[in-house]
CSV table of C-alpha atoms in Angstrom, one decimal:
chain,number,residue,atom,x,y,z
N,1,MET,CA,-12.0,12.7,31.7
N,2,PRO,CA,-13.9,15.8,30.6
N,3,ASP,CA,-14.0,16.4,26.9
N,4,GLU,CA,-11.7,19.5,26.7
N,5,PRO,CA,-8.7,18.1,28.6
N,6,ARG,CA,-9.3,14.8,27.0
N,7,GLU,CA,-8.9,16.4,23.5
N,8,ALA,CA,-5.8,18.2,24.7
N,9,VAL,CA,-4.2,14.9,25.9
N,10,ILE,CA,-5.1,13.2,22.6
N,11,ARG,CA,-3.5,16.0,20.6
N,12,ALA,CA,-0.4,15.8,22.9
N,13,THR,CA,-0.3,12.0,22.2
N,14,CYS,CA,-0.3,12.7,18.4
N,15,ARG,CA,2.5,15.3,18.8
N,16,ALA,CA,4.6,13.0,21.0
N,17,LEU,CA,4.0,10.1,18.6
N,18,CYS,CA,5.2,12.2,15.6
N,19,THR,CA,8.3,13.3,17.5
N,20,HIS,CA,9.4,10.0,19.2
N,21,GLY,CA,7.8,7.3,17.1
N,22,TYR,CA,5.7,4.5,18.6
N,23,ALA,CA,8.5,2.1,19.6
N,24,ASN,CA,10.3,4.8,21.7
N,25,LEU,CA,7.3,6.7,23.0
N,26,THR,CA,6.9,7.0,26.8
N,27,MET,CA,4.2,8.3,29.1
N,28,GLN,CA,6.7,11.0,30.1
N,29,ASP,CA,7.0,12.1,26.4
N,30,ILE,CA,3.3,12.5,26.3
N,31,ALA,CA,3.1,14.3,29.6
N,32,ASP,CA,5.8,16.7,28.4
N,33,GLU,CA,3.4,17.8,25.6
N,34,THR,CA,0.7,18.7,28.1
N,35,ASP,CA,0.3,20.8,31.3
N,36,LEU,CA,-0.2,17.6,33.3
N,37,SER,CA,2.3,15.6,35.3
N,38,LYS,CA,3.1,12.0,34.4
N,39,ALA,CA,1.2,11.0,37.5
N,40,ALA,CA,-1.9,13.0,36.5
N,41,LEU,CA,-1.8,11.5,33.1
N,42,HIS,CA,-1.5,8.0,34.6
N,43,TYR,CA,-4.6,8.8,36.7
N,44,HIS,CA,-6.7,8.9,33.5
N,45,TYR,CA,-4.8,6.4,31.3
N,46,ASP,CA,-2.9,3.4,32.7
N,47,THR,CA,-0.5,2.9,29.8
N,48,LYS,CA,0.7,4.5,26.6
N,49,ARG,CA,-1.3,1.8,24.8
N,50,ASP,CA,-4.5,3.2,26.4
N,51,LEU,CA,-3.6,6.6,25.2
N,52,LEU,CA,-2.9,5.3,21.7
N,53,ILE,CA,-6.3,3.6,21.6
N,54,ALA,CA,-8.0,6.9,22.6
N,55,PHE,CA,-5.9,8.6,19.9
N,56,LEU,CA,-6.9,6.1,17.2
N,57,ASP,CA,-10.6,6.5,18.2
N,58,SER,CA,-10.3,10.2,17.9
N,59,LEU,CA,-8.4,9.9,14.6
N,60,THR,CA,-11.1,7.8,13.0
N,61,SER,CA,-13.9,10.3,14.0
N,62,TRP,CA,-11.8,13.2,12.8
N,63,TYR,CA,-11.0,11.4,9.5
N,64,GLU,CA,-14.7,10.6,9.0
N,65,GLY,CA,-15.6,14.3,9.4
N,66,ARG,CA,-12.9,15.4,7.0
N,67,LEU,CA,-14.0,12.9,4.3
N,68,GLU,CA,-17.7,13.9,4.9
N,69,ASP,CA,-17.0,17.5,4.2
N,70,LEU,CA,-15.0,17.2,1.0
N,71,GLU,CA,-15.0,20.2,-1.3
N,72,GLY,CA,-16.5,19.8,-4.8
N,73,GLU,CA,-19.9,19.8,-6.6
N,74,THR,CA,-19.3,16.8,-8.9
N,75,ALA,CA,-18.0,13.3,-8.1
N,76,PRO,CA,-14.7,13.8,-9.9
N,77,GLU,CA,-14.1,17.0,-7.9
N,78,ARG,CA,-14.9,15.3,-4.6
N,79,LEU,CA,-12.6,12.4,-5.5
N,80,SER,CA,-9.9,14.9,-6.2
N,81,SER,CA,-10.5,16.5,-2.8
N,82,LEU,CA,-10.3,13.1,-1.1
N,83,PHE,CA,-6.9,12.5,-2.7
N,84,ASP,CA,-5.9,15.9,-1.4
N,85,GLU,CA,-6.9,14.9,2.1
N,86,CYS,CA,-5.2,11.5,2.0
N,87,LEU,CA,-2.0,12.5,0.2
N,88,SER,CA,-1.3,15.9,1.6
N,89,HIS,CA,2.2,16.5,3.0
N,90,ASP,CA,1.6,20.0,4.0
N,91,ASP,CA,3.1,20.3,7.5
N,92,GLY,CA,2.3,23.7,8.5
N,93,GLY,CA,1.3,27.2,8.3
N,94,ASP,CA,-2.0,26.4,9.9
N,95,ASP,CA,-2.7,25.9,13.6
N,96,ASP,CA,-1.1,22.7,14.8
N,97,THR,CA,-4.0,22.0,17.2
N,98,ASP,CA,-5.9,20.3,14.4
N,99,GLY,CA,-3.8,17.2,14.9
N,100,ASP,CA,-2.3,16.8,11.5
N,101,ALA,CA,0.7,19.0,11.7
N,102,ASP,CA,3.9,17.4,10.6
N,103,TYR,CA,2.1,15.0,8.3
N,104,PRO,CA,5.1,12.8,7.2
N,105,ALA,CA,6.0,12.1,10.8
N,106,PHE,CA,2.4,11.3,11.4
N,107,HIS,CA,2.4,8.7,8.7
N,108,THR,CA,5.6,7.2,9.9
N,109,ALA,CA,4.1,6.9,13.4
N,110,LEU,CA,0.9,5.4,12.0
N,111,MET,CA,2.9,2.8,10.0
N,112,GLU,CA,4.4,1.6,13.3
N,113,ILE,CA,0.9,1.2,14.7
N,114,LYS,CA,-0.1,-0.7,11.6
N,115,ALA,CA,2.9,-3.0,12.0
N,116,GLN,CA,1.8,-3.8,15.6
N,117,ALA,CA,-1.8,-4.5,14.6
N,118,PRO,CA,-1.4,-8.2,14.2
N,119,TYR,CA,-0.3,-8.4,17.8
N,120,ASP,CA,-3.0,-6.1,19.2
N,121,ASP,CA,-6.7,-6.6,18.4
N,122,ALA,CA,-7.7,-3.1,19.8
N,123,PHE,CA,-5.3,-1.5,17.3
N,124,ARG,CA,-6.4,-3.7,14.4
N,125,GLU,CA,-10.1,-3.0,15.2
N,126,ARG,CA,-9.6,0.8,15.0
N,127,LEU,CA,-7.5,0.7,11.9
N,128,ALA,CA,-10.1,-1.5,10.3
N,129,ALA,CA,-12.8,1.1,11.1
N,130,ALA,CA,-10.7,3.8,9.5
N,131,ASP,CA,-10.1,1.6,6.4
N,132,GLU,CA,-13.8,1.0,6.1
N,133,VAL,CA,-14.6,4.8,6.4
N,134,LEU,CA,-12.3,5.5,3.5
N,135,LEU,CA,-13.5,2.6,1.5
N,136,LYS,CA,-17.1,3.5,2.0
N,137,ARG,CA,-16.5,7.2,1.1
N,138,VAL,CA,-14.7,6.3,-2.2
N,139,ARG,CA,-17.4,3.8,-3.1
N,140,GLY,CA,-20.1,6.4,-2.5
N,141,ILE,CA,-18.3,9.0,-4.6
N,142,VAL,CA,-17.7,6.5,-7.5
N,143,ALA,CA,-21.3,5.3,-7.4
N,144,ASP,CA,-22.6,8.9,-7.5
N,145,GLY,CA,-20.3,9.7,-10.4
N,146,VAL,CA,-21.4,6.6,-12.3
N,147,ALA,CA,-25.1,7.4,-11.7
N,148,ALA,CA,-24.6,11.0,-12.9
N,149,GLY,CA,-22.7,9.9,-16.0
N,150,ALA,CA,-19.5,11.6,-14.9
N,151,PHE,CA,-17.7,8.3,-14.5
N,152,ALA,CA,-17.7,5.3,-16.8
N,153,ASP,CA,-19.9,2.4,-15.9
N,154,VAL,CA,-17.4,0.8,-13.4
N,155,ASP,CA,-18.1,-1.3,-10.4
N,156,PRO,CA,-17.9,1.1,-7.4
N,157,ASP,CA,-16.8,-1.7,-5.0
N,158,VAL,CA,-13.9,-2.9,-7.2
N,159,THR,CA,-12.8,0.7,-8.0
N,160,ALA,CA,-12.9,1.7,-4.3
N,161,GLU,CA,-10.7,-1.3,-3.4
N,162,LEU,CA,-8.2,-0.3,-6.0
N,163,VAL,CA,-8.1,3.4,-4.9
N,164,VAL,CA,-7.7,2.4,-1.2
N,165,ASP,CA,-5.0,0.0,-2.1
N,166,VAL,CA,-3.1,2.6,-4.0
N,167,LEU,CA,-3.5,5.1,-1.2
N,168,ALA,CA,-2.2,2.6,1.4
N,169,GLY,CA,0.6,1.5,-0.9
N,170,GLY,CA,1.6,5.1,-1.5
N,171,HIS,CA,1.8,5.8,2.3
N,172,THR,CA,3.8,2.6,2.9
N,173,ARG,CA,6.3,3.3,0.1
N,174,ASN,CA,6.6,6.9,1.3
N,175,VAL,CA,7.6,5.7,4.7
N,176,ALA,CA,9.6,2.6,3.7
N,177,VAL,CA,11.5,3.8,0.6
N,178,GLY,CA,11.0,7.6,0.6
N,179,ARG,CA,8.9,7.7,-2.6
N,180,SER,CA,7.0,11.0,-2.9
N,181,LEU,CA,3.3,11.2,-2.2
N,182,ASP,CA,3.1,13.4,-5.3
N,183,ASP,CA,4.0,10.3,-7.4
N,184,THR,CA,1.0,8.4,-5.8
N,185,ARG,CA,-1.2,11.4,-6.6
N,186,ASP,CA,0.0,11.2,-10.3
N,187,VAL,CA,-0.8,7.5,-10.3
N,188,LEU,CA,-4.4,8.2,-9.1
N,189,ASP,CA,-5.0,11.2,-11.3
N,190,GLY,CA,-3.8,9.1,-14.3
N,191,TYR,CA,-6.1,6.3,-13.3
N,192,VAL,CA,-9.1,8.6,-13.0
N,193,ASP,CA,-8.3,10.3,-16.3
N,194,GLU,CA,-7.7,7.1,-18.3
N,195,HIS,CA,-10.1,4.7,-16.8
N,196,LEU,CA,-12.7,6.4,-14.6
N,197,LEU,CA,-13.9,9.6,-16.3
N,198,ALA,CA,-16.7,9.0,-18.8
N,199,ALA,CA,-15.6,9.3,-22.4
N,200,ASP,CA,-17.2,12.7,-23.0
N,201,ALA,CA,-15.3,14.1,-20.0
N,202,HIS,CA,-11.9,13.4,-21.6
N,203,THR,CA,-10.0,16.2,-23.3
N,204,ASN,CA,-6.9,14.2,-24.2
N,205,ARG,CA,-8.2,11.1,-26.0
N,206,GLY,CA,-9.2,10.5,-29.5
N,207,PRO,CA,-12.8,10.2,-30.6
N,208,ASP,CA,-12.5,6.4,-30.8
N,209,ALA,CA,-11.5,6.2,-27.1
N,210,ASP,CA,-14.8,5.1,-25.8
N,211,ALA,CA,-14.2,2.9,-22.7
N,212,GLY,CA,-17.3,3.2,-20.6
N,213,ALA,CA,-19.0,5.4,-23.2
N,214,ASP,CA,-22.2,3.4,-23.3
N,215,THR,CA,-25.1,5.4,-22.1
N,216,GLU,CA,-27.2,2.7,-20.6
N,217,PRO,CA,-28.4,3.4,-17.1
N,218,SER,CA,-25.8,2.5,-14.5
N,219,ASP,CA,-26.4,-0.8,-12.7
N,220,ALA,CA,-24.3,0.5,-9.8
N,221,GLU,CA,-25.9,0.2,-6.4
N,222,THR,CA,-27.9,3.3,-5.2
N,223,PRO,CA,-25.4,5.5,-3.5
N,224,THR,CA,-26.2,5.5,0.2
N,225,ASP,CA,-23.7,7.9,1.8
N,226,SER,CA,-23.9,10.8,-0.6
N,227,THR,CA,-24.7,14.1,1.1
N,228,GLN,CA,-24.8,16.3,-1.9
N,229,ALA,CA,-27.0,16.2,-5.0
N,230,GLU,CA,-25.0,15.4,-8.1
N,231,THR,CA,-24.8,18.2,-10.6
N,232,GLU,CA,-24.1,17.8,-14.3
N,233,PRO,CA,-20.6,16.6,-14.8
N,234,GLU,CA,-18.4,19.3,-16.3
N,235,ALA,CA,-15.4,18.0,-18.2
N,236,GLY,CA,-13.6,21.3,-17.9
N,237,GLU,CA,-14.1,21.5,-14.1
N,238,ALA,CA,-13.0,17.9,-13.7
N,239,GLU,CA,-9.8,18.6,-15.6
N,240,ALA,CA,-9.2,21.9,-13.9
N,241,SER,CA,-9.3,20.2,-10.5
N,242,ARG,CA,-6.3,18.0,-11.3
R,1,MET,CA,31.6,-16.1,7.3
R,2,PRO,CA,31.7,-18.8,4.6
R,3,ASP,CA,28.7,-18.9,2.3
R,4,GLU,CA,27.0,-22.1,3.6
R,5,PRO,CA,26.8,-21.3,7.3
R,6,ARG,CA,26.1,-17.7,6.4
R,7,GLU,CA,23.0,-18.8,4.4
R,8,ALA,CA,21.9,-21.0,7.4
R,9,VAL,CA,22.2,-18.0,9.7
R,10,ILE,CA,20.2,-15.8,7.3
R,11,ARG,CA,17.4,-18.5,7.1
R,12,ALA,CA,17.4,-18.7,10.9
R,13,THR,CA,17.1,-14.9,11.1
R,14,CYS,CA,14.0,-15.1,8.8
R,15,ARG,CA,12.4,-17.9,10.9
R,16,ALA,CA,13.1,-16.1,14.2
R,17,LEU,CA,11.7,-12.8,12.7
R,18,CYS,CA,8.5,-14.5,11.7
R,19,THR,CA,8.1,-16.1,15.1
R,20,HIS,CA,9.0,-13.2,17.3
R,21,GLY,CA,8.5,-10.1,15.2
R,22,TYR,CA,11.1,-7.4,14.8
R,23,ALA,CA,10.5,-5.4,18.0
R,24,ASN,CA,10.9,-8.4,20.3
R,25,LEU,CA,13.6,-10.3,18.4
R,26,THR,CA,16.8,-11.1,20.3
R,27,MET,CA,20.1,-12.5,19.2
R,28,GLN,CA,19.3,-15.5,21.4
R,29,ASP,CA,16.0,-16.1,19.4
R,30,ILE,CA,18.1,-16.3,16.2
R,31,ALA,CA,20.8,-18.5,17.8
R,32,ASP,CA,18.1,-20.8,18.9
R,33,GLU,CA,17.2,-21.4,15.3
R,34,THR,CA,20.8,-22.4,14.4
R,35,ASP,CA,23.4,-24.9,15.6
R,36,LEU,CA,25.5,-22.0,16.9
R,37,SER,CA,25.7,-20.5,20.4
R,38,LYS,CA,24.8,-16.9,20.9
R,39,ALA,CA,28.5,-16.2,21.4
R,40,ALA,CA,29.4,-17.8,18.1
R,41,LEU,CA,26.7,-15.8,16.4
R,42,HIS,CA,28.0,-12.6,18.0
R,43,TYR,CA,31.5,-13.4,16.6
R,44,HIS,CA,30.1,-12.9,13.1
R,45,TYR,CA,27.4,-10.3,13.7
R,46,ASP,CA,27.6,-7.7,16.4
R,47,THR,CA,23.9,-6.9,16.7
R,48,LYS,CA,20.5,-8.1,15.5
R,49,ARG,CA,20.5,-5.1,13.2
R,50,ASP,CA,23.6,-6.4,11.4
R,51,LEU,CA,21.8,-9.8,11.0
R,52,LEU,CA,18.7,-8.0,9.7
R,53,ILE,CA,20.7,-6.1,7.2
R,54,ALA,CA,22.3,-9.3,5.9
R,55,PHE,CA,18.9,-10.8,5.8
R,56,LEU,CA,17.5,-7.9,3.7
R,57,ASP,CA,20.4,-8.1,1.3
R,58,SER,CA,19.8,-11.8,0.9
R,59,LEU,CA,16.0,-11.2,0.5
R,60,THR,CA,16.5,-8.7,-2.3
R,61,SER,CA,18.8,-11.2,-4.3
R,62,TRP,CA,16.3,-14.0,-3.7
R,63,TYR,CA,13.4,-11.8,-4.8
R,64,GLU,CA,15.2,-10.7,-7.9
R,65,GLY,CA,15.8,-14.3,-8.9
R,66,ARG,CA,12.2,-15.3,-8.3
R,67,LEU,CA,11.0,-12.4,-10.4
R,68,GLU,CA,13.5,-13.1,-13.2
R,69,ASP,CA,12.3,-16.7,-13.5
R,70,LEU,CA,8.6,-16.0,-13.7
R,71,GLU,CA,6.5,-18.7,-15.5
R,72,GLY,CA,4.6,-17.8,-18.7
R,73,GLU,CA,5.3,-17.3,-22.4
R,74,THR,CA,3.3,-14.1,-22.8
R,75,ALA,CA,3.4,-10.8,-20.9
R,76,PRO,CA,-0.1,-11.3,-19.4
R,77,GLU,CA,1.0,-14.8,-18.2
R,78,ARG,CA,4.2,-13.5,-16.7
R,79,LEU,CA,2.3,-10.6,-15.0
R,80,SER,CA,0.0,-13.2,-13.5
R,81,SER,CA,2.9,-15.2,-12.2
R,82,LEU,CA,4.4,-12.1,-10.7
R,83,PHE,CA,1.1,-11.5,-8.8
R,84,ASP,CA,1.3,-15.2,-7.6
R,85,GLU,CA,4.8,-14.5,-6.3
R,86,CYS,CA,3.9,-11.3,-4.5
R,87,LEU,CA,0.5,-12.3,-3.1
R,88,SER,CA,1.0,-15.9,-2.3
R,89,HIS,CA,0.0,-16.9,1.2
R,90,ASP,CA,0.9,-20.5,0.8
R,91,ASP,CA,2.7,-21.3,4.1
R,92,GLY,CA,3.8,-24.7,3.6
R,93,GLY,CA,4.1,-28.1,2.0
R,94,ASP,CA,7.4,-27.1,0.3
R,95,ASP,CA,10.8,-27.1,1.9
R,96,ASP,CA,11.0,-24.3,4.4
R,97,THR,CA,14.7,-23.7,3.6
R,98,ASP,CA,13.6,-21.5,0.7
R,99,GLY,CA,13.0,-18.7,3.2
R,100,ASP,CA,9.4,-17.9,2.5
R,101,ALA,CA,7.6,-20.4,4.7
R,102,ASP,CA,5.0,-18.9,6.9
R,103,TYR,CA,4.3,-16.1,4.5
R,104,PRO,CA,1.8,-14.0,6.5
R,105,ALA,CA,4.2,-13.9,9.5
R,106,PHE,CA,6.9,-12.9,7.0
R,107,HIS,CA,4.9,-9.9,5.8
R,108,THR,CA,4.1,-8.9,9.3
R,109,ALA,CA,7.8,-8.9,10.2
R,110,LEU,CA,8.7,-7.0,7.0
R,111,MET,CA,6.1,-4.4,7.8
R,112,GLU,CA,7.8,-3.8,11.1
R,113,ILE,CA,11.1,-3.3,9.2
R,114,LYS,CA,9.4,-0.9,6.8
R,115,ALA,CA,8.0,1.1,9.8
R,116,GLN,CA,11.6,1.4,11.1
R,117,ALA,CA,13.1,2.5,7.7
R,118,PRO,CA,12.7,6.3,8.4
R,119,TYR,CA,15.0,5.8,11.4
R,120,ASP,CA,17.6,3.6,9.7
R,121,ASP,CA,19.2,4.4,6.4
R,122,ALA,CA,20.6,0.9,5.9
R,123,PHE,CA,17.1,-0.6,6.1
R,124,ARG,CA,15.6,2.1,3.8
R,125,GLU,CA,18.4,1.6,1.2
R,126,ARG,CA,17.7,-2.2,1.0
R,127,LEU,CA,13.9,-1.8,1.0
R,128,ALA,CA,14.3,0.8,-1.8
R,129,ALA,CA,16.4,-1.7,-3.8
R,130,ALA,CA,13.7,-4.4,-3.4
R,131,ASP,CA,11.0,-1.8,-4.5
R,132,GLU,CA,13.1,-0.9,-7.5
R,133,VAL,CA,13.5,-4.6,-8.5
R,134,LEU,CA,9.8,-5.1,-8.4
R,135,LEU,CA,9.1,-1.8,-10.3
R,136,LYS,CA,11.6,-2.6,-13.0
R,137,ARG,CA,10.2,-6.1,-13.5
R,138,VAL,CA,6.6,-4.9,-13.8
R,139,ARG,CA,7.7,-2.1,-16.1
R,140,GLY,CA,9.6,-4.6,-18.4
R,141,ILE,CA,6.6,-7.0,-18.6
R,142,VAL,CA,4.2,-4.2,-19.4
R,143,ALA,CA,6.5,-2.8,-22.0
R,144,ASP,CA,6.9,-6.3,-23.6
R,145,GLY,CA,3.2,-6.7,-23.6
R,146,VAL,CA,2.6,-3.3,-25.2
R,147,ALA,CA,5.2,-4.0,-27.9
R,148,ALA,CA,3.7,-7.4,-28.6
R,149,GLY,CA,0.1,-6.1,-28.8
R,150,ALA,CA,-1.0,-8.1,-25.8
R,151,PHE,CA,-1.6,-5.0,-23.8
R,152,ALA,CA,-3.2,-1.8,-24.7
R,153,ASP,CA,-1.0,1.2,-25.5
R,154,VAL,CA,-0.4,2.2,-21.9
R,155,ASP,CA,2.6,4.0,-20.4
R,156,PRO,CA,4.7,1.2,-18.7
R,157,ASP,CA,6.1,3.5,-16.1
R,158,VAL,CA,2.7,4.8,-14.9
R,159,THR,CA,1.2,1.3,-15.0
R,160,ALA,CA,4.1,-0.2,-13.0
R,161,GLU,CA,3.8,2.5,-10.4
R,162,LEU,CA,0.1,1.7,-10.0
R,163,VAL,CA,0.7,-2.1,-9.8
R,164,VAL,CA,3.5,-1.7,-7.2
R,165,ASP,CA,1.3,0.7,-5.2
R,166,VAL,CA,-1.6,-1.8,-5.2
R,167,LEU,CA,0.8,-4.6,-4.1
R,168,ALA,CA,2.3,-2.6,-1.3
R,169,GLY,CA,-1.2,-1.4,-0.2
R,170,GLY,CA,-2.5,-4.9,-0.3
R,171,HIS,CA,0.3,-6.1,2.0
R,172,THR,CA,-0.2,-3.2,4.3
R,173,ARG,CA,-3.9,-3.7,4.6
R,174,ASN,CA,-3.4,-7.4,5.0
R,175,VAL,CA,-1.2,-6.8,8.0
R,176,ALA,CA,-3.0,-3.8,9.5
R,177,VAL,CA,-6.7,-4.7,9.0
R,178,GLY,CA,-6.6,-8.4,8.1
R,179,ARG,CA,-7.9,-7.9,4.6
R,180,SER,CA,-7.3,-10.9,2.4
R,181,LEU,CA,-4.5,-10.9,-0.1
R,182,ASP,CA,-7.0,-12.7,-2.4
R,183,ASP,CA,-9.0,-9.4,-2.6
R,184,THR,CA,-5.8,-7.6,-3.7
R,185,ARG,CA,-5.4,-10.3,-6.4
R,186,ASP,CA,-9.0,-9.7,-7.5
R,187,VAL,CA,-8.3,-5.9,-7.8
R,188,LEU,CA,-5.2,-6.5,-9.9
R,189,ASP,CA,-6.8,-9.2,-12.1
R,190,GLY,CA,-9.8,-6.8,-12.7
R,191,TYR,CA,-7.4,-3.9,-13.5
R,192,VAL,CA,-5.5,-6.1,-16.1
R,193,ASP,CA,-8.7,-7.4,-17.6
R,194,GLU,CA,-10.5,-4.0,-17.9
R,195,HIS,CA,-7.7,-1.7,-18.6
R,196,LEU,CA,-4.5,-3.4,-19.6
R,197,LEU,CA,-5.3,-6.3,-22.0
R,198,ALA,CA,-5.6,-5.2,-25.6
R,199,ALA,CA,-9.2,-5.1,-26.8
R,200,ASP,CA,-8.9,-8.3,-28.9
R,201,ALA,CA,-7.8,-10.2,-25.8
R,202,HIS,CA,-11.1,-9.4,-24.0
R,203,THR,CA,-13.8,-12.1,-23.8
R,204,ASN,CA,-16.3,-10.2,-21.7
R,205,ARG,CA,-16.6,-6.8,-23.3
R,206,GLY,CA,-18.7,-5.6,-26.2
R,207,PRO,CA,-17.2,-5.0,-29.7
R,208,ASP,CA,-17.2,-1.3,-29.2
R,209,ALA,CA,-15.0,-1.5,-26.1
R,210,ASP,CA,-11.8,-0.3,-27.7
R,211,ALA,CA,-9.7,1.4,-25.1
R,212,GLY,CA,-6.2,1.0,-26.4
R,213,ALA,CA,-7.3,-0.9,-29.4
R,214,ASP,CA,-5.4,1.2,-31.9
R,215,THR,CA,-2.8,-0.7,-33.7
R,216,GLU,CA,-0.2,1.9,-34.1
R,217,PRO,CA,3.3,0.9,-33.1
R,218,SER,CA,3.8,1.4,-29.3
R,219,ASP,CA,5.8,4.4,-28.3
R,220,ALA,CA,6.8,2.6,-25.1
R,221,GLU,CA,10.5,2.5,-24.3
R,222,THR,CA,12.4,-0.6,-25.6
R,223,PRO,CA,12.1,-3.2,-22.9
R,224,THR,CA,15.5,-3.7,-21.3
R,225,ASP,CA,15.0,-6.4,-18.8
R,226,SER,CA,13.0,-8.9,-20.8
R,227,THR,CA,14.7,-12.3,-20.9
R,228,GLN,CA,12.1,-14.1,-23.1
R,229,ALA,CA,11.0,-13.5,-26.6
R,230,GLU,CA,7.3,-12.4,-26.7
R,231,THR,CA,5.0,-14.8,-28.4
R,232,GLU,CA,1.7,-14.1,-29.9
R,233,PRO,CA,-0.8,-13.0,-27.2
R,234,GLU,CA,-3.4,-15.6,-26.6
R,235,ALA,CA,-6.6,-14.2,-25.2
R,236,GLY,CA,-7.8,-17.6,-24.1
R,237,GLU,CA,-4.6,-18.3,-22.1
R,238,ALA,CA,-4.6,-14.9,-20.5
R,239,GLU,CA,-8.2,-15.4,-19.4
R,240,ALA,CA,-7.5,-18.9,-18.2
R,241,SER,CA,-4.6,-17.8,-16.0
R,242,ARG,CA,-7.0,-15.7,-13.9
């Protein structure tokens, strides 16, 4: 299928998924979101599963791009932008062709796909790729921040695993028990403020609060996926971005 | 339905759920796990949804009991026991009538129910009750530990939200991308060791690592759900329990 109609079909799949959920989704529901007949859709994709796999592939690329282009000069600013991307529940205003309109419904639909992953290797493989993209991005930002002295001397691997767990848990609790994504954001902001920012970046702790204040060179691995030079950490900016 | 056969049916529901998953589960699958005919099962429960609701009610009570009876004298020990309960993937040896045999399958089935929660208020209500049980228990243990000086002077509410997010995220990533629950355990043990234990309980940090080392009385709320008197924190024990 040529790129342009292919993208239109994938966006239609996303919209149909958000409206109907995974369990109830039919090829007709997806066709109804396009200019194509159900027969024409079947010509390119045999089943709704094939369409969902194309959608998951597209989602991972899109997500990778969004995480690559995070706003912010410093590591704390870029981490804050990453939280914005992952915990947004903005459902509109902007053009719905970008595929993330109606975000809460989107996360609900994605949770259904996650729940089916143990029964479907193709789903699991693509979800694992998206998980790895996020993990790698957080790890890179944390390593940059440690190297620049903006963050305390933490282990970027362990910190990234914790952040990705909190994000995944926040999404799950949002879908399963209706807990606000804003609460997840508060948890992460509190974690960064209390445990991740270097001591001299704190504005709300006493002079004897020195976790990670040692100034030895970081033993963190050399960041490999940073695309921006680290600038001097600015405590004021880091705080202002919260 | 009298208590005893009711419990047998609920255990059968759990086993059938683990074997077949939520989406494919039928009343016949559940009947096959009991001595009852499908007709007899229908006499007591109209639909598989009714059975799942009874199962979720039972699960919350069982879970509350398990979290109430955590092993350990000190708060760090009890928190470690709570992690054991929540992240165990022991699937056997012990009697399978306790309802948690085949734990990975159990979490997969529960993830399917979580994904359906936005479409079913009865599911969501019961999942929210279980979430609150866990949150309250973690909050109580942290508040106890802060009051006893075993934990740094953290906010029990914020800490409990982070711990419950990590647990939920660990379960989700385990189901969706096959990441080990042992890795989630490592994340939580690292968090406790680096950020939660009071400074004098650390064995692997320098003498100037004093986050939370101030000895002012805790301003944490009075613990309300503690059932055990706090004993003196023992750094050695806390480390040994990891």
